[in-house]
XYZ file of C-alpha atoms in Angstrom:
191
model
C -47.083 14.951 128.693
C -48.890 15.912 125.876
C -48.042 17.920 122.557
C -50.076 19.819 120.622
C -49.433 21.194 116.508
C -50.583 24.185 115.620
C -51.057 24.948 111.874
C -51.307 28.527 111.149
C -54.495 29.167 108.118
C -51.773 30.423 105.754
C -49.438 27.097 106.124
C -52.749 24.915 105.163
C -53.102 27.433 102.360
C -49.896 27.020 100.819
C -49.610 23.148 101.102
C -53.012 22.832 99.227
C -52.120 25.061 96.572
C -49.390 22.819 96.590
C -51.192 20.223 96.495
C -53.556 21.041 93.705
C -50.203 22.519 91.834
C -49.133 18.968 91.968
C -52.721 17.085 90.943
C -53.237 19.301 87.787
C -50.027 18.137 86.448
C -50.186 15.062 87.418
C -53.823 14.221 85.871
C -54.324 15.878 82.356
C -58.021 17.597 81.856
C -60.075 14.624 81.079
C -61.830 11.835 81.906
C -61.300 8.105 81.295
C -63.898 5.961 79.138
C -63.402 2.181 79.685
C -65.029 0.069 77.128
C -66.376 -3.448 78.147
C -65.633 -5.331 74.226
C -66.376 -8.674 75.824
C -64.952 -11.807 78.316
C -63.268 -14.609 76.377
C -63.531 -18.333 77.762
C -64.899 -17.476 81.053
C -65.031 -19.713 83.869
C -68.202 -21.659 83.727
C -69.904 -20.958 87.271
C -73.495 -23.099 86.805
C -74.246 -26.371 85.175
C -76.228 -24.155 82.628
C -73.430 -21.920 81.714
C -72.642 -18.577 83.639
C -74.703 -15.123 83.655
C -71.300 -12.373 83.623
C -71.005 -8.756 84.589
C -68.403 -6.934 85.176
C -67.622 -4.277 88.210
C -65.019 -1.533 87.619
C -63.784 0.443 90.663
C -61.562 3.297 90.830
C -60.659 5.097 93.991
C -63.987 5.248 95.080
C -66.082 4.718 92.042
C -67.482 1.261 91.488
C -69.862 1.094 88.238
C -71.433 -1.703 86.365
C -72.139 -3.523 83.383
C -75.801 -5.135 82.019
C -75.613 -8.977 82.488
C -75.367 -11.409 79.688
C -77.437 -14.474 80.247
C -76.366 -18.206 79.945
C -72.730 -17.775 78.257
C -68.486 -17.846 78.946
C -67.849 -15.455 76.076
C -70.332 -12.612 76.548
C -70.342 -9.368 74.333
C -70.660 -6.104 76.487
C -69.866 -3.204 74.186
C -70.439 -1.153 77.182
C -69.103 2.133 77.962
C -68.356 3.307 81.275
C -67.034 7.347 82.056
C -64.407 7.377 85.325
C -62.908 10.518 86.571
C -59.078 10.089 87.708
C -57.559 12.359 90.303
C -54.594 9.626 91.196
C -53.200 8.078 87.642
C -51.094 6.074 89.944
C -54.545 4.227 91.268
C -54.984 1.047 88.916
C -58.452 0.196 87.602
C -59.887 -2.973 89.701
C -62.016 -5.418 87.518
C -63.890 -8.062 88.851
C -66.425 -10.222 87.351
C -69.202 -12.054 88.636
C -71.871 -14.513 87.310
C -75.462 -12.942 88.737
C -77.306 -15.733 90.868
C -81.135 -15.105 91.867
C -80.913 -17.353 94.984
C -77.583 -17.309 95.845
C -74.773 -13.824 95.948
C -73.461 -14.081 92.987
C -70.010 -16.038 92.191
C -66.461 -14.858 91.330
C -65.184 -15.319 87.707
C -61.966 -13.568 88.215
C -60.166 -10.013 88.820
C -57.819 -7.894 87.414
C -56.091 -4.977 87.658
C -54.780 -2.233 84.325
C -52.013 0.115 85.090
C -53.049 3.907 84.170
C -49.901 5.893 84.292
C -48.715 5.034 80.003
C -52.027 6.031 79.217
C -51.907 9.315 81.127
C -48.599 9.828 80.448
C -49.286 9.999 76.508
C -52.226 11.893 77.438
C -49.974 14.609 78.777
C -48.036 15.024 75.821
C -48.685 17.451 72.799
C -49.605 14.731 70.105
C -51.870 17.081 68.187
C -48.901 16.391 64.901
C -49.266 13.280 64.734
C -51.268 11.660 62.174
C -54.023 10.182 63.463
C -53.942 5.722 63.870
C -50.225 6.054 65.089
C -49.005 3.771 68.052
C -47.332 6.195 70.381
C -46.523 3.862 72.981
C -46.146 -0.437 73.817
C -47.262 -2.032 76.921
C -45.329 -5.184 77.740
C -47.147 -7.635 80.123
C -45.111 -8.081 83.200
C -43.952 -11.507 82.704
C -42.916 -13.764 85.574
C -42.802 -11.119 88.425
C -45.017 -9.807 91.613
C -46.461 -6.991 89.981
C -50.073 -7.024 90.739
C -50.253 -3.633 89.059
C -50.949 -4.917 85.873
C -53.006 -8.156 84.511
C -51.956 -7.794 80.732
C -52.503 -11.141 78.704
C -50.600 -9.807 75.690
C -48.455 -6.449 74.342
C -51.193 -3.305 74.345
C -50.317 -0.309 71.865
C -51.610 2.892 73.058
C -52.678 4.771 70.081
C -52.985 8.473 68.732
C -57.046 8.449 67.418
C -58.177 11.280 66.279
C -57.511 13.539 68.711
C -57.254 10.846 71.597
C -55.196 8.249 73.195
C -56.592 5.695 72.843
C -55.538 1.425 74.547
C -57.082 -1.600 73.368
C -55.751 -4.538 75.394
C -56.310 -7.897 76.764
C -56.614 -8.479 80.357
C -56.163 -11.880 81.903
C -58.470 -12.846 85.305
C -56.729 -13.490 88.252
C -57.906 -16.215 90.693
C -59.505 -18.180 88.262
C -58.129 -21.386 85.486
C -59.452 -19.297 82.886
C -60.878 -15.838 81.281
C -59.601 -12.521 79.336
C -61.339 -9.481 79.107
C -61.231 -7.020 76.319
C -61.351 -3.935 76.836
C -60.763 -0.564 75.376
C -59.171 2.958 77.385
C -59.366 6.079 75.863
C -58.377 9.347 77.669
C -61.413 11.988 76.749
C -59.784 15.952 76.744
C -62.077 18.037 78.554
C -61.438 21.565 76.857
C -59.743 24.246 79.416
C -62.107 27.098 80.270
């Protein structure tokens, strides 16, 4: 016996205005910029030290940073632009040392919660004088959450015009490494 669903044009119609209804609040008008500062005490992956990168993926984005030859505590100062259409999607990090012979090795991954950040992007901070913390990230300490890799308490801060989260994230998998990084919601103006 078999059963069929029929979905009349005008019931598809509603649900994705529905849908969209539910995305545009969800997500404020933006864009997120994550800035690459630098990797603190790496793992050392070669007898010669370690060539890092880093890879940042969200939902199905996956972009890139330059390598930085023959070190554990390499300076990026790299900025990379990600559109969000989920805030509830962390941002993966992983970071690799670049091998010519070989694929390149592990040197840890992360993961950096979203939703504070989008949530004080929602709100009407335009008052508030610019270099104010709006908002404290606590590391989760001693529990399963994989949803966040904080090393230390991050301040999300009101920056002229911007929110704005510099924070410290610890590698997973590996004895050793931080990454420092920098989120900042960009407006895009309504049109």
């Amino acid at each position: 016996m078999s059963t069929f669903l029929f979905t009349t044009t005008n019931q598809i119609n509603k649900e994705h205005q529905q849908e969209i209804k539910m995305t545009s609040e969800a997500v404020p008008p933006g864009v997120l910029s994550v800035r690459l500062l630098r990797g603190i005490n790496l793992v050392k992956r070669d007898a010669d030290g370690s060539d890092p990168y880093v890879v940042v993926h969200l939902e199905n984005q996956n972009l890139k940073t330059s390598v930085i030859k023959n070190t554990v505590n390499p300076v990026w100062n790299e900025e990379l632009t990600l559109a969000v259409t989920n805030p509830a999607t962390p941002i993966k990090i992983e970071v690799f040392d670049k091998d010519k012979l070989s694929k390149d090795d592990p040197m840890g991954d992360a993961q950096v919660d979203l939703e504070p950040l989008v949530q004080m992007a929602r709100m009407d901070l335009e008052d508030i004088r610019s270099g104010t913390v709006v908002r404290t990230v606590r590391p989760h300490r001693g529990g399963t959450s994989s949803a966040c890799c904080l090393a230390d308490e991050s301040n999300i801060v009101w920056e002229e015009g911007q929110v704005v989260q510099d924070a410290l994230i610890k590698l997973r998998n590996v004895a050793t490494g931080i990454i420092h990084l920098q989120l900042r919601w960009v407006k895009i103006p309504a049109l």
